[in-house]
Structure formats: C-alpha cells, structure tokens
mmCIF file of C-alpha atoms and ligand atoms in Angstrom:
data_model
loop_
_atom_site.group_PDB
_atom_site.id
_atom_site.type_symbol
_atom_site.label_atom_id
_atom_site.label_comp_id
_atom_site.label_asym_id
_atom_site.label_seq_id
_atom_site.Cartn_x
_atom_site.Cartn_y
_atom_site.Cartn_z
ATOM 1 C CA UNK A 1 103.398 42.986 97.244
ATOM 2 C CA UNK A 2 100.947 45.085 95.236
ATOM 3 C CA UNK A 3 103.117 47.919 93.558
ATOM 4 C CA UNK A 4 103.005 51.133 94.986
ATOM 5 C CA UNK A 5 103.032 52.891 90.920
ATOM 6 C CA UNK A 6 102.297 50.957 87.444
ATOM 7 C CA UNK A 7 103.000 53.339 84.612
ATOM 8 C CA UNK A 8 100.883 51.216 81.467
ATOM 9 C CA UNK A 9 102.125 51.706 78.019
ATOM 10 C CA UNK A 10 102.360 55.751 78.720
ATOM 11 C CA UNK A 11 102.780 57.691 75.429
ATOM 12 C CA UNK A 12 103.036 61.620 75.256
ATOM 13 C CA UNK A 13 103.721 63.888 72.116
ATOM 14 C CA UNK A 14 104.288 67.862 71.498
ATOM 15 C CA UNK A 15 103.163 69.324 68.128
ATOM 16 C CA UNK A 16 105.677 71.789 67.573
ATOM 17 C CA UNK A 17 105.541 75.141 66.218
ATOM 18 C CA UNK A 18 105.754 76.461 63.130
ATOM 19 C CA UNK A 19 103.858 77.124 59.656
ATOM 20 C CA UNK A 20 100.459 74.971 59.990
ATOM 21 C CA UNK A 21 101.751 73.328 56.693
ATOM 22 C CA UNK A 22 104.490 72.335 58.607
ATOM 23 C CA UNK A 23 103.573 71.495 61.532
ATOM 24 C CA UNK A 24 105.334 67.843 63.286
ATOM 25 C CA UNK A 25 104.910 66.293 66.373
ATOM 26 C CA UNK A 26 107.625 65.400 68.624
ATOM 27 C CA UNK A 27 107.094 61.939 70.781
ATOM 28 C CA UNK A 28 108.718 63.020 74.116
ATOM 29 C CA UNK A 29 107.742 59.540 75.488
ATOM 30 C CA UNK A 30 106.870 56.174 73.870
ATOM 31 C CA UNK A 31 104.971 53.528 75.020
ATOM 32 C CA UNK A 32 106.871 53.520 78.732
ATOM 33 C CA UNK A 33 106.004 51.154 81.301
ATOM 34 C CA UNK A 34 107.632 50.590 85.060
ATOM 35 C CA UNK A 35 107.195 49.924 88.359
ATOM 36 C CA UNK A 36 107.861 51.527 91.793
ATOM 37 C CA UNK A 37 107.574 49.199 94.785
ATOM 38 C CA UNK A 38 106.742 50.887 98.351
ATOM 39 C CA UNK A 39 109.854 52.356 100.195
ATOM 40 C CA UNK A 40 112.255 52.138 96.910
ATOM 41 C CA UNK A 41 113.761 54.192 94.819
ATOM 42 C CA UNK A 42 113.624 54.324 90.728
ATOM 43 C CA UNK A 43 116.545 56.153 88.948
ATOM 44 C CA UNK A 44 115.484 57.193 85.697
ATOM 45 C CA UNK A 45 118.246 58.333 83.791
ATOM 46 C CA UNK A 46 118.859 59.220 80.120
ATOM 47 C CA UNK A 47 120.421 62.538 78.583
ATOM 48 C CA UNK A 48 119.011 66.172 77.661
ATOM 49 C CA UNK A 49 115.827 65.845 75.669
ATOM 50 C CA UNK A 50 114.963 61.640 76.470
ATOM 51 C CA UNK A 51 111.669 62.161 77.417
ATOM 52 C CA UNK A 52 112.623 62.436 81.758
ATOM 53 C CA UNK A 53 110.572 65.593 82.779
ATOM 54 C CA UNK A 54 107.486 64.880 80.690
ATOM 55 C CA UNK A 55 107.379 61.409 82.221
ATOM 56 C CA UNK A 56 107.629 62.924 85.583
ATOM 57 C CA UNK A 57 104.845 65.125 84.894
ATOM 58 C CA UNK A 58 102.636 62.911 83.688
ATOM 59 C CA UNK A 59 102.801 60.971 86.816
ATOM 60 C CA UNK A 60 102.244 63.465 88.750
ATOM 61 C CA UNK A 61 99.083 64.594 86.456
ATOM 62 C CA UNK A 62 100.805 67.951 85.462
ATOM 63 C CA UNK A 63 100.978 66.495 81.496
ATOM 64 C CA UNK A 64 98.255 64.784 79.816
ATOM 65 C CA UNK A 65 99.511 61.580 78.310
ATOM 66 C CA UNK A 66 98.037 60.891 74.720
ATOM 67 C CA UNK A 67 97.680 57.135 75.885
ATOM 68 C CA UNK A 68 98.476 54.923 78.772
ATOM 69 C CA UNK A 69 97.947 54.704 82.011
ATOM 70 C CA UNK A 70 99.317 55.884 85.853
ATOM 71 C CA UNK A 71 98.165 53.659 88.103
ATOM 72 C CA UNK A 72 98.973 54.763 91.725
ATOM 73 C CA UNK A 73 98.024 52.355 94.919
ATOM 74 C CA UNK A 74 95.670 50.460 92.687
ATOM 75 C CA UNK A 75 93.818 53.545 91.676
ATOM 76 C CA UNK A 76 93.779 54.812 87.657
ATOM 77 C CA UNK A 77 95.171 58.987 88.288
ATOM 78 C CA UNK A 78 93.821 60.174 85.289
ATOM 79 C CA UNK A 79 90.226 61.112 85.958
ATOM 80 C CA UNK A 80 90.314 61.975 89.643
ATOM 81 C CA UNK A 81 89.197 64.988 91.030
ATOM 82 C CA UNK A 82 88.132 66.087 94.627
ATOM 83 C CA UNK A 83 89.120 65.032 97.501
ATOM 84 C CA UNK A 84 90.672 62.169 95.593
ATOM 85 C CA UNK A 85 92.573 64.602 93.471
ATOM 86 C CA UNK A 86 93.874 66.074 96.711
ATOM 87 C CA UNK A 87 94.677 62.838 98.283
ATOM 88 C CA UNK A 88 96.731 62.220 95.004
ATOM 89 C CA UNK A 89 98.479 65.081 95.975
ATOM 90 C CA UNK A 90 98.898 65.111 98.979
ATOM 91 C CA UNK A 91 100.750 61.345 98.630
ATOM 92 C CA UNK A 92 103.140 61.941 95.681
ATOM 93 C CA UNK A 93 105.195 64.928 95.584
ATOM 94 C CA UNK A 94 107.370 66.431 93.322
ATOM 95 C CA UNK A 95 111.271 67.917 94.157
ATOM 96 C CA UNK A 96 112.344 70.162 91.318
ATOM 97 C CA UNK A 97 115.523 71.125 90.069
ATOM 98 C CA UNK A 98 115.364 74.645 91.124
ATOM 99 C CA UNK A 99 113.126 75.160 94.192
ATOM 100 C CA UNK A 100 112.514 78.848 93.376
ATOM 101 C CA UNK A 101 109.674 77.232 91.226
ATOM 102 C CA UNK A 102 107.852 76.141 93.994
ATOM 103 C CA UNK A 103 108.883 78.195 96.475
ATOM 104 C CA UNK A 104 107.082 81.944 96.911
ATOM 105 C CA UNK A 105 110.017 84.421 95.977
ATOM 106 C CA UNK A 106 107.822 86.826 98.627
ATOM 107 C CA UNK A 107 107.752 84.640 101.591
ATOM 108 C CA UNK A 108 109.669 83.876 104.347
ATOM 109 C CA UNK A 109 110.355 80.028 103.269
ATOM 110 C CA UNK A 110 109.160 78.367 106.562
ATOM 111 C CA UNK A 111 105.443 80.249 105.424
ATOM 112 C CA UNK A 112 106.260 77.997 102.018
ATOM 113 C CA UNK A 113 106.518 74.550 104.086
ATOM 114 C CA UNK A 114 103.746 75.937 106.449
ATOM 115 C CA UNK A 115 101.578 76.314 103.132
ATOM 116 C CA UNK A 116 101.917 72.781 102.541
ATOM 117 C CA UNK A 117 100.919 71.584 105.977
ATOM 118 C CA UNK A 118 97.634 74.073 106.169
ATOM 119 C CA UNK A 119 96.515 72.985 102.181
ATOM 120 C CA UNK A 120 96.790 69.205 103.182
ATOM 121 C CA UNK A 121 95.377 69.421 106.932
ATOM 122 C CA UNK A 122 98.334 68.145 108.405
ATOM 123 C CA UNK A 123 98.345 68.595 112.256
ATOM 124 C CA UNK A 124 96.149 70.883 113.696
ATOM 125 C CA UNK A 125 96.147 74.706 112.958
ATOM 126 C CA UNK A 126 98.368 75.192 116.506
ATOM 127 C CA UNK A 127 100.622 72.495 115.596
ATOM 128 C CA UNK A 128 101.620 73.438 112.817
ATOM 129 C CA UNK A 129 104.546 75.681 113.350
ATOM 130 C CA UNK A 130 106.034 73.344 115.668
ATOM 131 C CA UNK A 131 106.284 70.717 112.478
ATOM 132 C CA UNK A 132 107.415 73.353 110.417
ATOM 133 C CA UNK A 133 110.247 73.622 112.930
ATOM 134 C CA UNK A 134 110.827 69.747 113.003
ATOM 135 C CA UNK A 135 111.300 69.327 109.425
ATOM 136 C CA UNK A 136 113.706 72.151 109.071
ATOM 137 C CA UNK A 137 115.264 70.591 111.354
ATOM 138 C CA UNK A 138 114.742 67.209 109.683
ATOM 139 C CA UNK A 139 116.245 68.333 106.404
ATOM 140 C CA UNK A 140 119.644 69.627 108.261
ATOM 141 C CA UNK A 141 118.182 73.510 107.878
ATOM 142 C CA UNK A 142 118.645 75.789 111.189
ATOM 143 C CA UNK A 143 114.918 76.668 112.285
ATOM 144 C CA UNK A 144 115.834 80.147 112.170
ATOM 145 C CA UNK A 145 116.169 79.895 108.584
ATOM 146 C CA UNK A 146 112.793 79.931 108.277
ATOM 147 C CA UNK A 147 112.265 83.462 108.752
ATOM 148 C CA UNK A 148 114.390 84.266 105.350
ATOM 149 C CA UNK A 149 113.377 84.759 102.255
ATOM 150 C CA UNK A 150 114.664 82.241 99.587
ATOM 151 C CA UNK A 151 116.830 84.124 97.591
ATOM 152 C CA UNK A 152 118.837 84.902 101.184
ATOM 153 C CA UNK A 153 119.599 81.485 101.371
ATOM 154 C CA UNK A 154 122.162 79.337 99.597
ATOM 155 C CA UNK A 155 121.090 76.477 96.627
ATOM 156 C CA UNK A 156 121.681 74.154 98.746
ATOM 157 C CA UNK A 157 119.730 75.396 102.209
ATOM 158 C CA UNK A 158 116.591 76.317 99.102
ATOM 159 C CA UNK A 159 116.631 72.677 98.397
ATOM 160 C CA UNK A 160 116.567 71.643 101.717
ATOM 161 C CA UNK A 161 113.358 73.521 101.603
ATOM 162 C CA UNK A 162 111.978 72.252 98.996
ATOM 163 C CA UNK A 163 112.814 68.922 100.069
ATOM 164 C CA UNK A 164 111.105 70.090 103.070
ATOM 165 C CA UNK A 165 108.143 71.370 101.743
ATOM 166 C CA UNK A 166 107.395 68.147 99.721
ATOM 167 C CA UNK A 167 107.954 66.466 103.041
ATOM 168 C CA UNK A 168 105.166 68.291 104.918
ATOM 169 C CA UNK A 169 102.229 66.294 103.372
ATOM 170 C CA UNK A 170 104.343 62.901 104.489
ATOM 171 C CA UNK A 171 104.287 61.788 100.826
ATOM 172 C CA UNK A 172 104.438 58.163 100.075
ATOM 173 C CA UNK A 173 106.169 58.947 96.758
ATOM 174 C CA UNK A 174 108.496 61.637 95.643
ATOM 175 C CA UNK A 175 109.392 62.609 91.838
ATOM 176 C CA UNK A 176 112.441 64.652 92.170
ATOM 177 C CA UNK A 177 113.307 65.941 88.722
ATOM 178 C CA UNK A 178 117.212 66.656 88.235
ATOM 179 C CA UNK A 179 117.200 67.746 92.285
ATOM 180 C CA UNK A 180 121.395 68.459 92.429
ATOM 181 C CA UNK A 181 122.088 69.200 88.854
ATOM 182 C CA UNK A 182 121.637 73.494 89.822
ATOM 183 C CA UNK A 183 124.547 72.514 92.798
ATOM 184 C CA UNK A 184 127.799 72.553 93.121
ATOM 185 C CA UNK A 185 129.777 69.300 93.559
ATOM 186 C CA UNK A 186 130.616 69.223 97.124
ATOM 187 C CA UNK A 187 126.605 70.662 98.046
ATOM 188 C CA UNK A 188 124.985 67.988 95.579
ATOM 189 C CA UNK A 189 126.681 65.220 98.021
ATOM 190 C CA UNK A 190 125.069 66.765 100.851
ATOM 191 C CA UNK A 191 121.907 66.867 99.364
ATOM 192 C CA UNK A 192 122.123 63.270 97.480
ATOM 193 C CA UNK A 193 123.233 61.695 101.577
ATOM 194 C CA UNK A 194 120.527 63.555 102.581
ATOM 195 C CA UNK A 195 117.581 62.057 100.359
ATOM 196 C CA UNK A 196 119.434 59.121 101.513
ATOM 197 C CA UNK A 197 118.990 59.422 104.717
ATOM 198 C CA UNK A 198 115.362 60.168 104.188
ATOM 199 C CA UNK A 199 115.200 57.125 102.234
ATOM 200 C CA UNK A 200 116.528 54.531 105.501
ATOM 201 C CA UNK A 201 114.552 56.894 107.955
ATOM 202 C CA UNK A 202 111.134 57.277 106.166
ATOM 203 C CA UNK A 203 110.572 54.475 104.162
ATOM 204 C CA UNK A 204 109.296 57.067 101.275
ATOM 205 C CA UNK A 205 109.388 55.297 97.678
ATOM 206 C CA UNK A 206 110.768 57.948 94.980
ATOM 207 C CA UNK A 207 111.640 58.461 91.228
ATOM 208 C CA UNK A 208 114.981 60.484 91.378
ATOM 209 C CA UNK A 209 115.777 61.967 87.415
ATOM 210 C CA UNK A 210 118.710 62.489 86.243
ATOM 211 C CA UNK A 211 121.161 62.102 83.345
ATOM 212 C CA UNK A 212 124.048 61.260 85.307
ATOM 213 C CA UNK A 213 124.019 57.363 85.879
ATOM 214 C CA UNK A 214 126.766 57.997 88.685
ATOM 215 C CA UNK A 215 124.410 59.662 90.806
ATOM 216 C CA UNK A 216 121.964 56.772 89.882
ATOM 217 C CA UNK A 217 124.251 54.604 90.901
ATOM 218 C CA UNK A 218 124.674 56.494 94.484
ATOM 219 C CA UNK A 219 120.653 56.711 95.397
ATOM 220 C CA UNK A 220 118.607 54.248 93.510
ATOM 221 C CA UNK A 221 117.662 50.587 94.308
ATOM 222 C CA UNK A 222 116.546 50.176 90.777
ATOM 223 C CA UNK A 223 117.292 52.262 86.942
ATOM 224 C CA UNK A 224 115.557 52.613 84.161
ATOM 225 C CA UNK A 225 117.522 53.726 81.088
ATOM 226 C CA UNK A 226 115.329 56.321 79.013
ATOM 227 C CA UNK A 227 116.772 56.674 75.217
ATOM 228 C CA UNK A 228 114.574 59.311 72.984
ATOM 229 C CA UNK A 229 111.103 58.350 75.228
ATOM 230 C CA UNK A 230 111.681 54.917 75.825
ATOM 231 C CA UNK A 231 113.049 52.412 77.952
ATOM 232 C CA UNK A 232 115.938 50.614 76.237
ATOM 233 C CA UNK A 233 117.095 49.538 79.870
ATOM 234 C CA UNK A 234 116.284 48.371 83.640
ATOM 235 C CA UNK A 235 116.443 46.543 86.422
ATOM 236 C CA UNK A 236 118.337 46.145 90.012
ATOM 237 C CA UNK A 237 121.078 49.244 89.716
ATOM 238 C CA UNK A 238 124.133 46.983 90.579
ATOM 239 C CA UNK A 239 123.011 44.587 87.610
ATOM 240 C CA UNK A 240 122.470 47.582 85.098
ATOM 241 C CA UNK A 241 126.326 49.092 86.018
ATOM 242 C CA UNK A 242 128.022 45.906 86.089
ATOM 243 C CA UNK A 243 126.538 44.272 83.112
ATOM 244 C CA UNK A 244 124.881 47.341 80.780
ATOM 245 C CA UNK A 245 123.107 45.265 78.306
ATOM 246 C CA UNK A 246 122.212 48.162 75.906
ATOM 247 C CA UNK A 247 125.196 50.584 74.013
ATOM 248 C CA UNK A 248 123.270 53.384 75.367
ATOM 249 C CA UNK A 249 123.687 52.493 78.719
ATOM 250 C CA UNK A 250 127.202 51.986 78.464
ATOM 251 C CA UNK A 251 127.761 55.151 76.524
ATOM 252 C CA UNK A 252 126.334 56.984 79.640
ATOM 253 C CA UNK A 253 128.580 54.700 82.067
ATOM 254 C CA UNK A 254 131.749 55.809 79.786
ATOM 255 C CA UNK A 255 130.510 59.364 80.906
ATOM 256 C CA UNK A 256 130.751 58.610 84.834
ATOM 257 C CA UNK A 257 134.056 59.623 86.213
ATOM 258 C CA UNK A 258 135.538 56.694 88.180
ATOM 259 C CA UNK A 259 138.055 56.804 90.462
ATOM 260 C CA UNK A 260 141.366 54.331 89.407
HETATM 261 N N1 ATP B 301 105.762 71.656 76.639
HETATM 262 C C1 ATP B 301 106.434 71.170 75.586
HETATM 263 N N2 ATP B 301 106.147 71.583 74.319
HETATM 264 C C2 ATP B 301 106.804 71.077 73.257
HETATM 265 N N3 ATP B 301 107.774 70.153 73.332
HETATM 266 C C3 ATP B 301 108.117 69.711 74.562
HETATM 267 C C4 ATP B 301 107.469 70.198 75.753
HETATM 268 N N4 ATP B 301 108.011 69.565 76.821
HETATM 269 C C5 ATP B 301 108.953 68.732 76.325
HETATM 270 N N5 ATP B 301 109.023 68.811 74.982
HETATM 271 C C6 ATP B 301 109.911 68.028 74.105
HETATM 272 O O1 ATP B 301 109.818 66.669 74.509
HETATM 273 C C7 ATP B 301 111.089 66.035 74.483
HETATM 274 C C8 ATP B 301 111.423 65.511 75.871
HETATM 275 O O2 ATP B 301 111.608 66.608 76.753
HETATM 276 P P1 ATP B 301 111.848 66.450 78.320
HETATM 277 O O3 ATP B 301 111.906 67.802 78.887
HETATM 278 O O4 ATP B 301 110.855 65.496 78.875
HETATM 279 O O5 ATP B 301 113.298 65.767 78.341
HETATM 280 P P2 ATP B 301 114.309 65.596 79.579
HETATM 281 O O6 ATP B 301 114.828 64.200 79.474
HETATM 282 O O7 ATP B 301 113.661 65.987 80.836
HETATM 283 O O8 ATP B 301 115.479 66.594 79.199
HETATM 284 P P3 ATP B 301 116.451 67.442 80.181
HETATM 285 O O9 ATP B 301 117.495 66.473 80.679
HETATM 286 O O10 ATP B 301 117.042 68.478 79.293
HETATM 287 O O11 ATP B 301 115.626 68.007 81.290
HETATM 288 C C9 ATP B 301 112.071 67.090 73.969
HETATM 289 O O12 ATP B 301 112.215 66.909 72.596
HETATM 290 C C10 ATP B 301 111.372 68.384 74.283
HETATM 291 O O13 ATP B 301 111.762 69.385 73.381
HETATM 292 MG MG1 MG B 302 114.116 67.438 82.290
#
C-alpha cells in the first residue's frame, strides 16, 4: 500500500543569536526519514530539545526545511499553494500541547470548531451547528459546553476541543505535538483512551510526540526514537520496548515507571 506520508532526508537548522562574529547554527533535525501508513499511528519520541516540534512543523509546512522532502499522498508539500494548499490543510491537522494556541481566547469554543467547519466547507452552512454538536459530543464534551469560553473550561474539556476542532475538517492525518504533557495524570489517560478510541473508530493515521516512551508505548503502532535531530531508532512499538537496540532508547525506557 502506497504510504500515506514519506518524510525524504528532511534537514532543518536555526542560526542562533548573538554577535554576527559569533553567530552558529543549531541543526534541530538531521537528515530524518519515515513513514506513516494510512490509519496508523507513529510515536515519535525523544527528550527536550531532539528536534520533535520542528519536525512536526515541517510536516505540516509551518517550518521551512533547509533540505528534504514531505511527501504527503504521493504529492511533494513544499510548493503548494491554492486550493491545493487548502486541501493540504484541510487533510493533516495538528493537536498542540496547549489548545489555547489554537483556540480564540474571545470565543465561545464551539464558534472555534464551527470556524474549522465554515474555512474547509464542511457540510452545508445550516448543517453546520448540528456537526459542531456531534463532535462535542464525539470527543466526550457536553454540547452545552460549547457556549463557554475556553479559559471556563478545564485542560482537559480545552483539549477535547482542540481535538475537536482538528476533527472538523475529517483529517486523514493528525500531528499532535506533546497533546497530555500540560495534564494531570489521571486527565492525560482520559485523553490518551480517547485518541484511542478515535484511532479504532476513524481510521485517522497520526504522529503523536512525546518524550515519554510509556505513553508511546500506550498509543502508537509504530516509534521512532529521535536523539539530537535524528533517528537512532524505529520500528513496530512492541519490538522497540522489548528489544531497544540503541542506549538511547533504553535510557528513555529506564525512565518509564513500570509497575512490579
Ligand atoms: N524557532 C527557533 N529558533 C531557533 N532555534 C530553534 C527554534 N525552534 C527550535 N529551535 C532549536 O532546535 C532544537 C530542537 O527544538 P524542538 O523544539 O524541535 O525540540 P523538541 O524535541 O520539540 O523539544 P521539547 O520536548 O522541549 O518540545 C533545539 O535546540 C531548539 O532550541
Ligand atoms: Mg517540542
């Protein structure tokens, strides 16, 4: 089966500040290639500073890459722009850690998911509250939630909206970038069995980011192991946990709590 994303030798680097005499660049990520198949789910884990977030964004055409390529449904990203820009869009979504990024601090947050339907043509016009409705309701939110603004709701019921909102254009891909790490223990289970769920119900591929291989090990069909921008590690999750190949990778399984 044709993959659903080919990242191609992807390289990205930050000059960083300082006097112009001075100045270095710092490669954030180096030469990274991978794979997501339709319907599955990539953990990419690695710790603070591995290169995570910039790959993200450069998949999902926020970050320039120096070199390489994103290839998504057979189709280069880089370079499109119209309605094949929006279609990009529209297809792969991105879940951030803290949905008051992406969420309008001034409006109610069911106007935020109802944004998302009207900007992609989702539905028509009159249908559209009615899906708002279902996919609170899809994401475990009560409907009459959506009235509220989001900082009268909990972390946990604003990323059920933002999981919501990046639901709305019925993405075939979702980058969700560190989605629990802002929530408390008990509420990051909740929200990790509910991307779950998403994943049996909807068949919707994703890349879930993270540095905690434990939570890897709870979502993702497949991991890759990100050390200082590259990939020192991946393949089928069970394989990676059971038999970690690289130190790094079992340095960050010597950090997951496991119960005796
Ligand atoms: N906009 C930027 N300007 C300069 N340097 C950057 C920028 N974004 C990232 N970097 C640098 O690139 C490297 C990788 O950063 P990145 O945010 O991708 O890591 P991460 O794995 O997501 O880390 P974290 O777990 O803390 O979120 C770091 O050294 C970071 O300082
Ligand atoms: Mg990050």
């Amino acid at each position: 089966m044709a993959d659903l994303l080919r990242v191609e030798n992807l390289s990205k680097s930050f000059a960083l500040g300082g006097p112009l005499w001075n100045r270095r660049r710092v490669s954030a990520v180096n030469d990274v290639s991978l794979t997501v198949q339709r319907g599955r789910t990539l953990g990419l884990v690695g710790e603070s500073g591995s290169g995570k977030s910039t790959l993200g964004r450069c998949i999902l055409g926020l970050t320039k890459p120096d070199s390489g390529q994103v290839v998504f449904d057979g189709v280069e990203v880089q370079g499109l722009s119209g309605r094949a820009l929006s279609d990009f869009r529209r297809r792969v979504q991105p879940v951030f850690q803290d949905p008051y990024g992406s969420l309008d601090p001034r409006w109610p947050v069911g106007r935020s998911v109802r944004e998302s339907l009207d900007c992609f043509r989702i539905g028509t016009p009159a249908d559209r509250d009615r899906r708002v409705l279902d996919l609170f309701d899809r994401v475990g939110l009560n409907p009459a939630l959506a009235s509220r603004l989001p900082t009268n709701l909990s972390g946990g019921q604003r990323q059920r909206v933002g999981i919501a909102a990046a639901l709305a254009s019925e993405p075939e891909l979702i980058i969700a970038d560190e989605p629990v790490s802002a929530l408390d223990m008990s509420v990051q289970a909740q929200i990790l069995n509910l991307l779950l769920d998403l994943q049996q119900d909807l068949r919707v591929a994703s890349i879930f980011i993270t540095h905690d291989l434990g939570v890897v090990e709870h979502v993702s069909h497949d991991v890759a192991v990100l050390f200082r921008g590259a990939i020192v590690e991946t393949g089928d999750t069970d394989q990676v946990m059971q038999r970690p190949q690289h130190q790094y990778t079992r340095t960050l399984l010597a950090a997951v709590p496991r119960p005796r």
